[in-house]
Short mmCIF file of C-alpha atoms in Angstrom, two decimals:
data_model
loop_
_atom_site.label_atom_id
_atom_site.label_comp_id
_atom_site.label_asym_id
_atom_site.label_seq_id
_atom_site.Cartn_x
_atom_site.Cartn_y
_atom_site.Cartn_z
CA UNK A 198 0.00 0.00 0.00
CA UNK A 199 1.18 3.53 -0.68
CA UNK A 200 0.72 6.06 2.08
CA UNK A 201 1.65 9.20 0.20
CA UNK A 202 -0.53 10.74 -2.44
CA UNK A 203 1.09 13.22 -4.78
CA UNK A 204 -0.78 15.98 -6.48
CA UNK A 205 -0.85 16.66 -9.36
CA UNK A 206 -0.15 13.32 -11.00
CA UNK A 207 1.32 15.13 -13.99
CA UNK A 208 2.62 18.66 -14.51
CA UNK A 209 3.88 20.37 -17.66
CA UNK A 210 5.61 23.76 -17.49
CA UNK A 211 7.99 25.95 -19.49
CA UNK A 212 11.65 26.25 -18.65
CA UNK A 213 12.21 29.01 -16.13
CA UNK A 214 8.85 28.59 -14.42
CA UNK A 215 8.42 27.23 -10.92
CA UNK A 216 6.98 23.77 -10.27
CA UNK A 217 5.05 22.88 -7.13
CA UNK A 218 4.16 19.35 -6.14
CA UNK A 219 2.14 18.33 -3.10
CA UNK A 220 2.10 15.22 -0.99
CA UNK A 221 -0.44 14.08 1.57
CA UNK A 222 0.01 11.18 3.96
CA UNK A 223 -2.02 9.36 6.60
CA UNK A 224 -0.03 8.32 9.65
CA UNK A 225 2.40 10.09 11.95
CA UNK A 226 5.94 10.29 10.64
CA UNK A 227 9.51 10.68 11.74
CA UNK A 228 10.57 12.28 8.47
CA UNK A 229 9.47 12.87 4.89
CA UNK A 230 11.77 12.59 1.90
CA UNK A 231 11.54 13.55 -1.74
CA UNK A 232 13.14 11.49 -4.51
CA UNK A 233 13.56 12.03 -8.23
CA UNK A 234 13.53 9.35 -10.91
CA UNK A 235 14.59 10.11 -14.45
CA UNK A 236 13.43 7.93 -17.30
CA UNK A 237 15.33 4.67 -17.18
CA UNK A 238 17.31 5.61 -14.07
CA UNK A 239 17.13 4.73 -10.42
CA UNK A 240 15.73 6.86 -7.66
CA UNK A 241 17.86 9.70 -6.35
CA UNK A 242 17.37 11.31 -2.96
CA UNK A 243 16.70 15.05 -3.09
CA UNK A 244 15.90 16.25 0.40
CA UNK A 245 14.79 15.06 3.83
CA UNK A 246 12.67 17.05 6.26
CA UNK A 247 12.12 15.88 9.82
CA UNK A 248 8.79 16.00 11.59
CA UNK A 249 9.92 18.89 13.82
CA UNK A 250 10.94 21.01 10.82
CA UNK A 251 8.61 23.21 8.81
CA UNK A 252 10.73 24.25 5.87
CA UNK A 253 13.98 23.24 4.25
CA UNK A 254 15.99 24.49 1.28
CA UNK A 255 18.53 22.84 -0.98
CA UNK A 256 19.67 24.79 -4.02
CA UNK A 257 16.59 25.40 -6.18
CA UNK A 258 14.47 23.10 -4.02
CA UNK A 259 12.21 24.20 -1.19
CA UNK A 260 10.26 21.71 0.89
CA UNK A 261 7.60 22.51 3.44
CA UNK A 262 5.98 20.18 5.95
CA UNK A 263 2.70 20.68 7.81
CA UNK A 264 2.25 17.81 10.22
CA UNK A 265 -1.14 19.10 11.40
CA UNK A 266 -2.45 18.71 7.85
CA UNK A 267 -0.25 15.70 7.10
CA UNK A 268 1.01 17.33 3.94
CA UNK A 269 4.21 18.46 2.28
CA UNK A 270 5.10 20.44 -0.79
CA UNK A 271 8.14 20.48 -3.06
CA UNK A 272 8.90 23.66 -4.98
CA UNK A 273 11.44 23.69 -7.78
CA UNK A 274 12.34 27.24 -8.76
CA UNK A 275 13.58 28.36 -12.17
CA UNK A 276 13.02 24.93 -13.67
CA UNK A 277 15.25 23.47 -16.35
CA UNK A 278 14.63 20.85 -19.01
CA UNK A 279 16.89 18.54 -17.00
CA UNK A 280 14.36 18.65 -14.15
CA UNK A 281 12.01 16.53 -16.28
CA UNK A 282 11.44 13.44 -14.16
CA UNK A 283 9.04 11.74 -11.76
CA UNK A 284 9.09 13.04 -8.22
CA UNK A 285 8.09 10.88 -5.28
CA UNK A 286 7.46 11.71 -1.67
CA UNK A 287 8.31 9.01 0.84
CA UNK A 288 7.33 8.95 4.48
CA UNK A 289 9.27 7.38 7.30
CA UNK A 290 6.90 6.32 10.08
CA UNK A 291 7.71 6.60 13.75
CA UNK A 292 9.14 3.59 15.52
CA UNK A 293 9.49 1.50 12.39
CA UNK A 294 13.18 1.74 11.72
CA UNK A 295 14.46 3.28 8.54
CA UNK A 296 11.66 2.22 6.26
CA UNK A 297 9.92 4.40 3.69
CA UNK A 298 6.48 4.33 2.11
CA UNK A 299 6.39 5.95 -1.32
CA UNK A 300 3.58 7.80 -3.01
CA UNK A 301 2.53 7.35 -6.60
CA UNK A 302 4.62 10.26 -7.88
CA UNK A 303 4.21 13.42 -9.92
CA UNK A 304 5.45 13.30 -13.50
CA UNK A 305 7.01 16.67 -14.32
CA UNK A 306 7.79 17.76 -17.84
CA UNK A 307 9.79 20.95 -18.36
CA UNK A 308 9.63 22.20 -21.92
CA UNK A 309 12.65 24.08 -23.29
CA UNK B 93 32.54 5.47 -4.26
CA UNK B 94 30.56 2.74 -5.98
CA UNK B 95 26.82 2.90 -5.67
CA UNK B 96 24.34 0.08 -5.27
CA UNK B 97 24.98 -2.51 -7.94
CA UNK B 98 22.24 -4.69 -9.40
CA UNK B 99 22.29 -7.39 -12.02
CA UNK B 100 21.00 -8.18 -14.47
CA UNK B 101 19.63 -4.87 -15.71
CA UNK B 102 17.05 -6.58 -17.89
CA UNK B 103 15.53 -10.03 -17.86
CA UNK B 104 12.95 -11.60 -20.14
CA UNK B 105 11.54 -14.98 -19.21
CA UNK B 106 8.51 -17.10 -19.91
CA UNK B 107 5.89 -17.59 -17.25
CA UNK B 108 6.48 -20.44 -14.80
CA UNK B 109 10.25 -20.06 -15.17
CA UNK B 110 12.44 -19.13 -12.19
CA UNK B 111 14.39 -15.89 -12.05
CA UNK B 112 16.92 -14.39 -9.65
CA UNK B 113 18.14 -10.84 -9.07
CA UNK B 114 21.35 -9.88 -7.35
CA UNK B 115 22.22 -6.77 -5.37
CA UNK B 116 25.44 -5.48 -3.83
CA UNK B 117 24.83 -2.54 -1.49
CA UNK B 118 27.13 0.36 -0.74
CA UNK B 119 30.04 -0.73 1.43
CA UNK B 120 29.28 -0.28 5.12
CA UNK B 121 25.52 -0.07 4.68
CA UNK B 122 23.89 -2.54 7.05
CA UNK B 123 20.33 -2.12 5.86
CA UNK B 124 19.25 -3.50 2.50
CA UNK B 125 15.84 -3.19 0.85
CA UNK B 126 14.11 -4.82 -2.09
CA UNK B 127 11.32 -2.85 -3.74
CA UNK B 128 8.96 -3.60 -6.59
CA UNK B 129 7.96 -0.75 -8.90
CA UNK B 130 5.11 -1.12 -11.37
CA UNK B 131 4.89 1.20 -14.34
CA UNK B 132 3.67 4.65 -13.39
CA UNK B 133 3.69 3.92 -9.66
CA UNK B 134 5.98 4.42 -6.71
CA UNK B 135 8.18 1.68 -5.28
CA UNK B 136 6.62 -0.76 -2.83
CA UNK B 137 8.75 -2.47 -0.20
CA UNK B 138 9.08 -6.24 -0.49
CA UNK B 139 11.63 -6.96 2.23
CA UNK B 140 14.08 -5.12 4.47
CA UNK B 141 17.25 -6.59 5.98
CA UNK B 142 19.25 -5.41 8.96
CA UNK B 143 22.54 -7.23 8.37
CA UNK B 144 21.49 -10.86 7.80
CA UNK B 145 18.11 -10.54 9.50
CA UNK B 146 14.91 -9.97 7.52
CA UNK B 147 13.15 -7.46 9.79
CA UNK B 148 10.20 -6.64 7.54
CA UNK B 149 8.97 -9.10 4.91
CA UNK B 150 5.24 -8.67 5.34
CA UNK B 151 4.77 -7.58 1.72
CA UNK B 152 6.78 -10.42 0.22
CA UNK B 153 4.55 -13.01 -1.51
CA UNK B 154 6.14 -15.97 0.19
CA UNK B 155 4.50 -18.61 -1.96
CA UNK B 156 6.71 -17.70 -4.91
CA UNK B 157 9.22 -15.08 -3.72
CA UNK B 158 12.25 -15.68 -1.55
CA UNK B 159 15.23 -13.60 -0.57
CA UNK B 160 18.49 -14.10 1.24
CA UNK B 161 21.38 -12.07 2.54
CA UNK B 162 23.63 -14.74 3.92
CA UNK B 163 26.73 -12.80 4.93
CA UNK B 164 25.02 -9.51 5.57
CA UNK B 165 26.40 -7.93 2.42
CA UNK B 166 24.99 -8.80 -0.99
CA UNK B 167 21.51 -10.20 -1.47
CA UNK B 168 19.51 -12.30 -3.90
CA UNK B 169 15.79 -12.08 -4.65
CA UNK B 170 14.21 -15.07 -6.36
CA UNK B 171 10.85 -15.70 -7.98
CA UNK B 172 9.78 -19.26 -8.65
CA UNK B 173 7.65 -19.70 -10.65
CA UNK B 174 7.23 -16.31 -12.30
CA UNK B 175 3.77 -15.11 -13.33
CA UNK B 176 2.73 -12.54 -15.92
CA UNK B 177 1.86 -10.07 -13.15
CA UNK B 178 5.43 -10.12 -11.87
CA UNK B 179 6.57 -7.96 -14.78
CA UNK B 180 7.97 -4.85 -13.10
CA UNK B 181 11.19 -3.16 -12.08
CA UNK B 182 12.86 -4.64 -9.00
CA UNK B 183 14.87 -2.07 -7.09
CA UNK B 184 17.47 -2.66 -4.44
CA UNK B 185 18.44 0.05 -1.97
CA UNK B 186 20.71 0.37 1.03
CA UNK B 187 21.13 2.71 3.95
CA UNK B 188 23.53 3.18 6.81
CA UNK B 189 22.05 1.16 9.64
CA UNK B 190 19.56 0.29 12.33
CA UNK B 191 18.01 3.09 14.28
CA UNK B 192 18.99 5.78 11.84
CA UNK B 193 16.55 7.72 9.74
CA UNK B 194 18.00 8.95 6.51
CA UNK B 195 18.22 8.64 2.80
CA UNK B 196 18.20 5.38 0.97
CA UNK B 197 20.52 4.81 -1.96
CA UNK B 198 18.97 3.00 -4.88
CA UNK B 199 20.44 0.83 -7.58
CA UNK B 200 19.40 1.13 -11.23
CA UNK B 201 16.94 -1.75 -10.92
CA UNK B 202 16.24 -4.93 -12.86
CA UNK B 203 13.45 -4.69 -15.39
CA UNK B 204 11.66 -8.04 -15.53
CA UNK B 205 9.39 -8.99 -18.40
CA UNK B 206 7.39 -12.21 -18.05
CA UNK B 207 5.93 -13.51 -21.32
#
């Protein structure tokens, strides 16, 4: 079963625009992570935000976490064609060791 | 530093045949995971190892799937016999160790096609 639900399922934007993806989850978490998967490639970790954090930045990425609403968002600023990929949120539940439950992903296309 | 290594990258078999996938995690990573990823979906955990011990295999279909990590390093996932619905990408991942919460490092996956 997949705990996270990403929204939208697909997103198409022009290069230079910002892309926002949302993730909702159901149970309490220790942390939430975002991963990227390019066509034909494995998953690559982008950023981790812990349950006691509200916002985190990494380069052009900004992640927010609202534990009261059980939701997170990933913002990619000034998108590039190379950002075209599927983006997955993954939640790490409390007291379950380092295990992750992935959502269904958002497929982002950035047009040059 | 070498990443997670998986082989083969692609496998095509006929239904009812056996198949095996191999994974070598990043050196020093005690935790190893096998995931299944269907087309257009996120990965789903099949089994998680802490060293040699399978600590979470609740999603592994034990009637046809088996896995081992005998020396606590590399691991093998087997399907016998394969069914048409097993066509998917099988991902292996590793992370540092028990009790830590952090990123998982994924291999490129094995794409299985069952005919």
